[in-house]
Tab-separated table of C-alpha atoms and ligand atoms in Angstrom:
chain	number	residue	atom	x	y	z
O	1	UNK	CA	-120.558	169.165	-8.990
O	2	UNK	CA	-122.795	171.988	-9.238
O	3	UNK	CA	-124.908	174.102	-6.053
O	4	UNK	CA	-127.706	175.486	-7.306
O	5	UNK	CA	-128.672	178.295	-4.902
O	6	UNK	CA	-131.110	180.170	-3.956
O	7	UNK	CA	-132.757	183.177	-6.365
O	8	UNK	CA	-132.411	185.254	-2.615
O	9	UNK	CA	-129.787	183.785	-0.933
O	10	UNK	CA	-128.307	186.515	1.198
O	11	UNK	CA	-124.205	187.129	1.151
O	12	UNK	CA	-123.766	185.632	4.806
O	13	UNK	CA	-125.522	182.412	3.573
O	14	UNK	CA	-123.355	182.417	0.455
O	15	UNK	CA	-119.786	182.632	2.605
O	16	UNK	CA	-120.802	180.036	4.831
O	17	UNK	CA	-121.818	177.467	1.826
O	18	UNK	CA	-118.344	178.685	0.255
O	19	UNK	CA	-116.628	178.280	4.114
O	20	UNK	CA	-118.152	174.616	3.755
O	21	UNK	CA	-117.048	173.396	0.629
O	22	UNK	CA	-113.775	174.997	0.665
O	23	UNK	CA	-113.226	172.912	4.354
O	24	UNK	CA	-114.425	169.915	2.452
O	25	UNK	CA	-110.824	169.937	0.391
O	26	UNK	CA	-108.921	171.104	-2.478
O	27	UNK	CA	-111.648	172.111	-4.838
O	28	UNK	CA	-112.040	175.577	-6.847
O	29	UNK	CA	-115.057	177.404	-6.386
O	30	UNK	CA	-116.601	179.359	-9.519
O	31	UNK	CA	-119.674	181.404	-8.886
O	32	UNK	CA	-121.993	181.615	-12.196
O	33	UNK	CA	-125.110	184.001	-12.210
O	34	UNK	CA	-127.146	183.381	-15.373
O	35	UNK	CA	-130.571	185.187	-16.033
O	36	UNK	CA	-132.536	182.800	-14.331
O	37	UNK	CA	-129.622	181.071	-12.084
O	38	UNK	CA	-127.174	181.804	-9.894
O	39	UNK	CA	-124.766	178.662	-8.871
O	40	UNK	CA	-121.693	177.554	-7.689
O	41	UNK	CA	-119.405	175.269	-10.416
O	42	UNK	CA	-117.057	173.022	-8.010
O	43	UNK	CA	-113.767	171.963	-9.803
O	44	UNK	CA	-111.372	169.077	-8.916
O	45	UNK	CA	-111.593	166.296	-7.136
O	46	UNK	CA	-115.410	166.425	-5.335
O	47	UNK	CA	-115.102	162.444	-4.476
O	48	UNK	CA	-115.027	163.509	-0.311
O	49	UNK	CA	-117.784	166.042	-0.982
O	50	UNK	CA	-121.191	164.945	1.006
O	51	UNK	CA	-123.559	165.786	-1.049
O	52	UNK	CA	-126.293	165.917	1.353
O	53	UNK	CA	-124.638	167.977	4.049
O	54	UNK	CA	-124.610	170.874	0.826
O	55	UNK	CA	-128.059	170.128	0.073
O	56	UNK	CA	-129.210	171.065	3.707
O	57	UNK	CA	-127.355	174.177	4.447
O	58	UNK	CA	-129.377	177.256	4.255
O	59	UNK	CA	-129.504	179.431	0.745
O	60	UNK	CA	-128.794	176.299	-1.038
O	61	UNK	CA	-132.005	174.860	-3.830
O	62	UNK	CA	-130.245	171.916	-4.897
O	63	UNK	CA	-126.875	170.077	-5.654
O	64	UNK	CA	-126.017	168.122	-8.770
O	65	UNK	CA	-123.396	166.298	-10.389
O	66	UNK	CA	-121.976	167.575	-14.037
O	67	UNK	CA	-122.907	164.712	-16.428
O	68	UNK	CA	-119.940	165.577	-18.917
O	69	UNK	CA	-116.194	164.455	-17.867
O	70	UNK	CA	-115.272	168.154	-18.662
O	71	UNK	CA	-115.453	171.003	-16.007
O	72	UNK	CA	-113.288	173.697	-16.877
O	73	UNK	CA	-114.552	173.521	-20.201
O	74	UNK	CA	-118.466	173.339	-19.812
O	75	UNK	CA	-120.614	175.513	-21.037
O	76	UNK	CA	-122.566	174.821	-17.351
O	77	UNK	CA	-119.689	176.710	-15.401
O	78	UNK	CA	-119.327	179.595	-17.755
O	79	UNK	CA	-122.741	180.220	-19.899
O	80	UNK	CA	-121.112	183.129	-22.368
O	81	UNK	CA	-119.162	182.450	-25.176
O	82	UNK	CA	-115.592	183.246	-24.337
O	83	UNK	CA	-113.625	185.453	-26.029
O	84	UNK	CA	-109.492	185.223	-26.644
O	85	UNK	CA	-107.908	188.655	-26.980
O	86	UNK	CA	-104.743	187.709	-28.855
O	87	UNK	CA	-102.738	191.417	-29.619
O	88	UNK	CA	-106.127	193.103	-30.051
O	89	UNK	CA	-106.947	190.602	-32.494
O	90	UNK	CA	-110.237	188.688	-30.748
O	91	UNK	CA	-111.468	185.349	-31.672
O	92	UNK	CA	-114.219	183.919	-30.447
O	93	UNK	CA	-116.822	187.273	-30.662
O	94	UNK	CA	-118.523	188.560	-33.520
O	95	UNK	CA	-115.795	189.280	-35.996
O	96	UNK	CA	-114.819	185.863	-37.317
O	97	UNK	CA	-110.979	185.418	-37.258
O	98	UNK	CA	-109.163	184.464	-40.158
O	99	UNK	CA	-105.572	182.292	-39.935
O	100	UNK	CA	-103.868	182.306	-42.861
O	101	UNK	CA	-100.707	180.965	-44.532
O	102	UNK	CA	-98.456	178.435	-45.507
O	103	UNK	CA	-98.573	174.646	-44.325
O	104	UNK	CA	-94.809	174.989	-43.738
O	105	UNK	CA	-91.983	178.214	-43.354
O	106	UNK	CA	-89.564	177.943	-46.547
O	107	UNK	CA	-87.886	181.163	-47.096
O	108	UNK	CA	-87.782	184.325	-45.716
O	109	UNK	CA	-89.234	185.394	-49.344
O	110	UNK	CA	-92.046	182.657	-49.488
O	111	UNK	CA	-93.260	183.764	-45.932
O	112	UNK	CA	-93.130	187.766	-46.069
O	113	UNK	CA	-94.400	187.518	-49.358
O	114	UNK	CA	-97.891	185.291	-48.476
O	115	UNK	CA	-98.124	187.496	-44.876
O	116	UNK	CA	-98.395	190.267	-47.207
O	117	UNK	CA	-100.880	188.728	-49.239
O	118	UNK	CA	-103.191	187.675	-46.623
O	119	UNK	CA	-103.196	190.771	-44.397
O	120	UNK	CA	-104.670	192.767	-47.607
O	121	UNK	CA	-106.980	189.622	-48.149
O	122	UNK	CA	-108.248	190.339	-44.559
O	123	UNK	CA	-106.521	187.590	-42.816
O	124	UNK	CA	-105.788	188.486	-38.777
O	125	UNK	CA	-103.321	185.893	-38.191
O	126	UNK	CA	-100.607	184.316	-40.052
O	127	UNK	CA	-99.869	180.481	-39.808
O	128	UNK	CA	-96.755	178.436	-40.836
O	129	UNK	CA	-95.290	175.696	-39.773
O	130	UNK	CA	-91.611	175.540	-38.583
O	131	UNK	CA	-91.750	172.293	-36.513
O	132	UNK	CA	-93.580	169.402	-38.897
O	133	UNK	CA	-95.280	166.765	-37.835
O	134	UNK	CA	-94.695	164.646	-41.034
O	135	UNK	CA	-96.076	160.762	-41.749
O	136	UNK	CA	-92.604	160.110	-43.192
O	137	UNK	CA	-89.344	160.592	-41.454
O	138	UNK	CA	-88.268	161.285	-45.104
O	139	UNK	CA	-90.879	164.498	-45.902
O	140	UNK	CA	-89.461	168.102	-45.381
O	141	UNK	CA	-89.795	168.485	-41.305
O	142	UNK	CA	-89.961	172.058	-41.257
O	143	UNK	CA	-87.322	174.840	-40.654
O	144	UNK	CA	-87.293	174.060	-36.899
O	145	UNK	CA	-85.839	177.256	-34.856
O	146	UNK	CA	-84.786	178.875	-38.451
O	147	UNK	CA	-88.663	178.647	-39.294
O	148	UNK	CA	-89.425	180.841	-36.246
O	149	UNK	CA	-87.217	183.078	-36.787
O	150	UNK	CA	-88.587	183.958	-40.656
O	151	UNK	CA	-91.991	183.915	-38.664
O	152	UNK	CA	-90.940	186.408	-36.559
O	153	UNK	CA	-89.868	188.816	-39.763
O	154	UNK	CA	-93.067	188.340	-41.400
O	155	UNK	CA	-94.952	189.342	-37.920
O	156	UNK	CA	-92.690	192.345	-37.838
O	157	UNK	CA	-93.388	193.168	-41.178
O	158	UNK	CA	-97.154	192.992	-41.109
O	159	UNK	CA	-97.998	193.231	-37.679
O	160	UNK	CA	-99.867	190.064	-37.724
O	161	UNK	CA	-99.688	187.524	-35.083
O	162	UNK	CA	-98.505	184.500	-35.612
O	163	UNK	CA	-99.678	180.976	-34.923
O	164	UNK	CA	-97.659	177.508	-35.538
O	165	UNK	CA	-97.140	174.135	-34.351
O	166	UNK	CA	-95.422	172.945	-31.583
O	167	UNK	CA	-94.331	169.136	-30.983
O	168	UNK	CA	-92.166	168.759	-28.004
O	169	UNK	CA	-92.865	170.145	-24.387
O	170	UNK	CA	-89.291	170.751	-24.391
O	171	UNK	CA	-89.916	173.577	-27.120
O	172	UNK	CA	-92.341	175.040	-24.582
O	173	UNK	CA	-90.848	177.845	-23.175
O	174	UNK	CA	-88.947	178.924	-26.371
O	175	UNK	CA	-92.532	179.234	-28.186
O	176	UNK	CA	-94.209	181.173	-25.383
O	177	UNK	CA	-91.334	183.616	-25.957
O	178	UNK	CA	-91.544	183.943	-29.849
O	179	UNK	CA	-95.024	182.542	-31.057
O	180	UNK	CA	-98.096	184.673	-30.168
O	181	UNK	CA	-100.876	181.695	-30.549
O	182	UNK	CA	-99.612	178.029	-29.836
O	183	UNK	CA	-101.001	175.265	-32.330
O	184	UNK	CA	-100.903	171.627	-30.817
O	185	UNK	CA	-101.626	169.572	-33.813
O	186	UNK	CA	-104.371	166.424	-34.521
O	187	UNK	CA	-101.258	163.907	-33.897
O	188	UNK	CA	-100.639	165.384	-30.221
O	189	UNK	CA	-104.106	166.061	-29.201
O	190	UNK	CA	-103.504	163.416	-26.739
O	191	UNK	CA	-99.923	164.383	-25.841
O	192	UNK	CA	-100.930	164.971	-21.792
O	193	UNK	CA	-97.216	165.826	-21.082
O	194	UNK	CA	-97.235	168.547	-23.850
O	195	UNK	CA	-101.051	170.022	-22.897
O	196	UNK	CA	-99.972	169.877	-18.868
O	197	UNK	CA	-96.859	172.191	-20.041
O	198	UNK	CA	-99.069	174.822	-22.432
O	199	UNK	CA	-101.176	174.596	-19.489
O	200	UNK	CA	-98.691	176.217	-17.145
O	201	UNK	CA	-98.162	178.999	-19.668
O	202	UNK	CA	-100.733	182.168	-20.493
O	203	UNK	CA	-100.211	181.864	-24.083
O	204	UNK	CA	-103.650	181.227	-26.584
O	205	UNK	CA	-103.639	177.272	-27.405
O	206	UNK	CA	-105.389	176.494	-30.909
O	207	UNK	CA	-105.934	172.608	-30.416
O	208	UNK	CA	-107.005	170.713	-33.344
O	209	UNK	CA	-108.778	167.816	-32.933
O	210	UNK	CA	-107.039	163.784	-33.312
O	211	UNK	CA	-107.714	162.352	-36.246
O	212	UNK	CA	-110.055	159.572	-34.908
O	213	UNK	CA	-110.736	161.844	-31.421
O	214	UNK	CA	-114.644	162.141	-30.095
O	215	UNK	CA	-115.589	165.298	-29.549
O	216	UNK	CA	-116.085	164.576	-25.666
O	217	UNK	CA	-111.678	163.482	-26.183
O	218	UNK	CA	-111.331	166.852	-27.431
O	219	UNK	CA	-112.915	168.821	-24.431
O	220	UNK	CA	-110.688	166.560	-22.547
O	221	UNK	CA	-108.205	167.403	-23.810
O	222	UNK	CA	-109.032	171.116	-23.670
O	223	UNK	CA	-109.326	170.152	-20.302
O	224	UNK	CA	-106.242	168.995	-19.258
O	225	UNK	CA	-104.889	172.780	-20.625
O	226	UNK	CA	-107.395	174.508	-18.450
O	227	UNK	CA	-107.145	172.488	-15.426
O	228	UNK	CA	-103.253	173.706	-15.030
O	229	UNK	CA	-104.306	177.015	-15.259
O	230	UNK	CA	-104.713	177.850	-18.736
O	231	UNK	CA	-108.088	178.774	-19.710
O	232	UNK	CA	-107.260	180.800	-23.846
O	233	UNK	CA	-107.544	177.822	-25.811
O	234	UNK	CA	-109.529	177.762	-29.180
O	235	UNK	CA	-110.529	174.503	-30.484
O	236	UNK	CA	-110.510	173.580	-34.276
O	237	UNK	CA	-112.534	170.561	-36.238
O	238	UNK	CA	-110.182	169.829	-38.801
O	239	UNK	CA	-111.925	166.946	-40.368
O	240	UNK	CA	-111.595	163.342	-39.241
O	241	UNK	CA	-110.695	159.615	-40.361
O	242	UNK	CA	-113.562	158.200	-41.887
O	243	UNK	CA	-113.592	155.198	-44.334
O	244	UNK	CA	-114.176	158.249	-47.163
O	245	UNK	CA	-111.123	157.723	-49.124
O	246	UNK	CA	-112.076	161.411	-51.807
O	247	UNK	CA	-111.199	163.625	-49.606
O	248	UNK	CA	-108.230	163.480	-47.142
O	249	UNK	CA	-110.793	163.213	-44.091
O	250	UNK	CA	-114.224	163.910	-43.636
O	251	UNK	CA	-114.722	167.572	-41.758
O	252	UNK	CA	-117.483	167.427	-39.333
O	253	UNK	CA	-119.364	170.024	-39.689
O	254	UNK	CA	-121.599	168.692	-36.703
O	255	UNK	CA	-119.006	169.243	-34.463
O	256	UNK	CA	-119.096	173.317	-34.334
O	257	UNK	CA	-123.045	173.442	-33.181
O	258	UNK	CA	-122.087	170.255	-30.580
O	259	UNK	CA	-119.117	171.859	-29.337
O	260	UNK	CA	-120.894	175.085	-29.258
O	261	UNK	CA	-123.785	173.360	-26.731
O	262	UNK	CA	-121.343	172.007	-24.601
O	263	UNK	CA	-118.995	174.372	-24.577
O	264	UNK	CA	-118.180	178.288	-23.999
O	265	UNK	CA	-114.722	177.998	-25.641
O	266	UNK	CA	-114.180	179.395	-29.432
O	267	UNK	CA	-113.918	176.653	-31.944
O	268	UNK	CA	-112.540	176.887	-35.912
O	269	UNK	CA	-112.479	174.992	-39.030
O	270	UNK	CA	-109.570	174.249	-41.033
O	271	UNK	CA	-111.073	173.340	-44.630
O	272	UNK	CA	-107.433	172.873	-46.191
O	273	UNK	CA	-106.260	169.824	-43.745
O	274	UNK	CA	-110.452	168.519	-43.776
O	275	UNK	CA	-110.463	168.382	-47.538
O	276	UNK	CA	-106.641	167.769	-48.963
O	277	UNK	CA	-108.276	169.344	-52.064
O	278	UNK	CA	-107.641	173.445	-52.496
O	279	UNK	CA	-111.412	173.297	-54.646
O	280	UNK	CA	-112.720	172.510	-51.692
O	281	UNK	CA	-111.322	174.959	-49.542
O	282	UNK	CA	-114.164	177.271	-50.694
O	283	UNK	CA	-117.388	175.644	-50.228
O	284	UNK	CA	-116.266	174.325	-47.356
O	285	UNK	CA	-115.325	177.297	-45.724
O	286	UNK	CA	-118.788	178.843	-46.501
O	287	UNK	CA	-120.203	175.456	-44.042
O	288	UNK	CA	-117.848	176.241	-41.433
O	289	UNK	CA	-119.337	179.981	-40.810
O	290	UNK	CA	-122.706	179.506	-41.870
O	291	UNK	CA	-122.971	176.575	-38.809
O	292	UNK	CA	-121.652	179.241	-36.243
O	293	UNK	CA	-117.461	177.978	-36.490
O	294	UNK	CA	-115.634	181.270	-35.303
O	295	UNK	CA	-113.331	181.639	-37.788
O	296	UNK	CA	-111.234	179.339	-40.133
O	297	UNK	CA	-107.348	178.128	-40.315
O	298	UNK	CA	-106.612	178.110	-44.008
O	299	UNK	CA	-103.711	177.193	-46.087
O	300	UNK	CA	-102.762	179.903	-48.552
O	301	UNK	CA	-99.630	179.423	-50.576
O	302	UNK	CA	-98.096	181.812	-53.421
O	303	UNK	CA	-97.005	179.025	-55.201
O	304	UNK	CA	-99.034	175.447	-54.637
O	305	UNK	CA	-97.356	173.245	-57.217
O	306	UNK	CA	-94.018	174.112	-55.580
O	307	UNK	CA	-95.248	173.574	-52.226
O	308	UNK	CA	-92.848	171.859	-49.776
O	309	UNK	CA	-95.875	170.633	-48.036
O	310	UNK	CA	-99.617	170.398	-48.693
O	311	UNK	CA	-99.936	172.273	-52.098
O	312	UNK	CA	-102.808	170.468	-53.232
O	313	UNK	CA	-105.076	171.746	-50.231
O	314	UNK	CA	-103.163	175.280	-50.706
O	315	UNK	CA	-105.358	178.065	-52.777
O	316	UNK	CA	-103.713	181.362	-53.895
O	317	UNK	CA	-103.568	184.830	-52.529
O	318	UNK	CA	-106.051	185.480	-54.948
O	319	UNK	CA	-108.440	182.865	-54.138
O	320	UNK	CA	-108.073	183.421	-50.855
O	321	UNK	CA	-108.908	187.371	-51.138
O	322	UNK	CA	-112.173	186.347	-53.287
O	323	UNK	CA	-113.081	183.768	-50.552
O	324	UNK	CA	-113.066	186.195	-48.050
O	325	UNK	CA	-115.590	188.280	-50.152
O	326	UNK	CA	-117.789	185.743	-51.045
O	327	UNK	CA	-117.809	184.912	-47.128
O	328	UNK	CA	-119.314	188.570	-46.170
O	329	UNK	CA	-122.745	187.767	-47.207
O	330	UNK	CA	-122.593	184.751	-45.274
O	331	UNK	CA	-121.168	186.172	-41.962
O	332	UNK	CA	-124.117	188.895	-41.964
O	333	UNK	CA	-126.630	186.468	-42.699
O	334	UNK	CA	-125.305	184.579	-39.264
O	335	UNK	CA	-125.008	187.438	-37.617
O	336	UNK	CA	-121.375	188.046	-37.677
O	337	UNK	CA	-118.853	190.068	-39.402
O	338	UNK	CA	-115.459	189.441	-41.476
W	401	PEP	C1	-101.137	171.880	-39.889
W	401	PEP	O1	-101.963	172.714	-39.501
W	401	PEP	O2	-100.155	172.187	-40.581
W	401	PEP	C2	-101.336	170.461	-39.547
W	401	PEP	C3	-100.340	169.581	-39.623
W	401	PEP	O3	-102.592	170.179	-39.209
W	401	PEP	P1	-103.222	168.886	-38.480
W	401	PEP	O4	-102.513	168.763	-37.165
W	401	PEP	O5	-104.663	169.246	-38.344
W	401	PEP	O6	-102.992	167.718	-39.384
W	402	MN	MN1	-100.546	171.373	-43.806
């Protein structure tokens, strides 16, 4: 529910509509003053709320419901963009952040090696996966604790933060010790248990969205995150299922300008995971910022063919540090910068 109050409201008026509503039950007040509005964003459960006895108290214009299903995460309760401050390393403002790395950890070689690589290609953030969430119980499932470790070495050696997956809520507290950006993945968009627990930490959450998941399910999801307490997530369109069989899903590129209407929260593309196809990368990448996506999550591997995971959506170091010139022109002309 939203109060829409009065342009001169005076500060006694204002504490006794806040008095009211906080009397009326459990329900978080956030004050929003826009240019041409100033209101009151009511979250939780508003079901007891009478709606007229607001709507008569002094100072107050009008009272209305928010249509979307989302609070937390509307663009209504918080009209500028928000930005994530992750070790001095920002995403969601004007420099566009760049997440590079392997699909999975393999060595402590492999992973220094590519960190290397991508901080001189201009990357801010290193990926790699130590916990996989693989279709076969058979497929390489990651380096598990070992993989965070190496992480940690390749942070140490490049200063760059690191971001990779976590499955189980039971790894929760060991990844808001050692990982500096928490990825939930497209298969546990909808793991509530696992989102309730990030939600209790203060640790940046980059949630990609479910492989057949609305956008509306993935500000839901967001929400469930934020309404425990948690409000640094960053959202990411990694393509979805679509009866396309080329490419390994169909990326939405629709999804950035939507999710920028109805939401304040940073959102990036992942091209590699989108497209299965490391030609693609590219082009695709080139969409993502020129419809206003914040950054990217790319898959950059020093060695593709011998990939223990996802080598045919991987491109090179050196791809990846001619990508990321080709992409200045673009970021200028959209008023950003790399
Ligand atoms: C990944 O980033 O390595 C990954 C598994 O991505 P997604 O969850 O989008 O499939
Ligand atoms: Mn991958």
């Amino acid at each position: 529910m939203v109060v829409v109050l009065q342009n001169n409201l005076s500060e006694k008026e204002l504490e006794n509509i806040k008095k009211k509503i906080r009397k009326l039950g459990n329900i978080e007040i956030r004050e929003v003053k826009g240019d041409k509005y100033r209101i009151l964003g009511l979250i939780g459960d508003t079901s007891s709320l009478d709606q007229k006895e607001i709507t008569c108290m002094s100072g107050v214009e009008k009272v209305m419901h928010v249509q979307e299903p989302f609070k937390k995460a509307n663009r209504i309760l918080n009209p500028q963009n928000s930005v994530i401050d992750i070790l001095g390393n920002k995403i969601g403002g004007k420099k566009l952040s760049i997440i590079a790395g392997p699909c999975s950890v393999e060595s402590e070689e492999q992973i220094v090696e590519i960190a290397k690589n991508v901080k001189s290609g201009g990357a801010s953030f290193l990926r790699g996966g130590a916990y996989k969430p693989r279709t076969s119980p058979y497929s390489f499932q990651g380096l598990k604790s070992e993989g965070l470790e190496l992480l940690k070495i390749a942070r140490k050696e490049t200063k760059l933060p690191i971001v990779t997956e976590i499955m189980s809520p039971k790894l929760v507290e060991k990844f808001q010790e050692d990982v500096d950006v928490i990825q939930v993945g497209a298969r546990n968009m909808q793991n509530f248990d696992l989102l309730k627990e990030l939600g209790k930490t203060n640790k940046p959450i980059l949630l990609k969205r479910g492989l057949s998941a609305t956008i509306e399910e993935l500000l839901m999801s967001a929400e469930y995150i934020m309404s425990e307490g948690n409000e640094n997530v960053i959202l990411c369109e990694r393509g979805i299922r679509t009866f396309e069989k080329y490419t390994r899903n169909t990326l939405d590129l629709s999804a950035i300008p939507a999710i920028k209407k109805l939401s304040h929260l940073p959102v990036i593309v992942d091209p590699s995971h989108a497209a299965g196809l490391w030609w693609m990368v590219e082009p695709l990448t080139k969409a993502a910022i020129a419809v206003g996506a914040d950054g990217i999550i790319v898959e950059v591997h020093n060695d593709p063919e011998n990939a223990k995971c996802d080598g045919a959506q991987s491109i090179t170091p050196k791809r990846f540090n001619k990508l990321m010139n080709d992409l200045k022109d673009i970021a200028t002309a959209v008023g950003r910068e790399i």
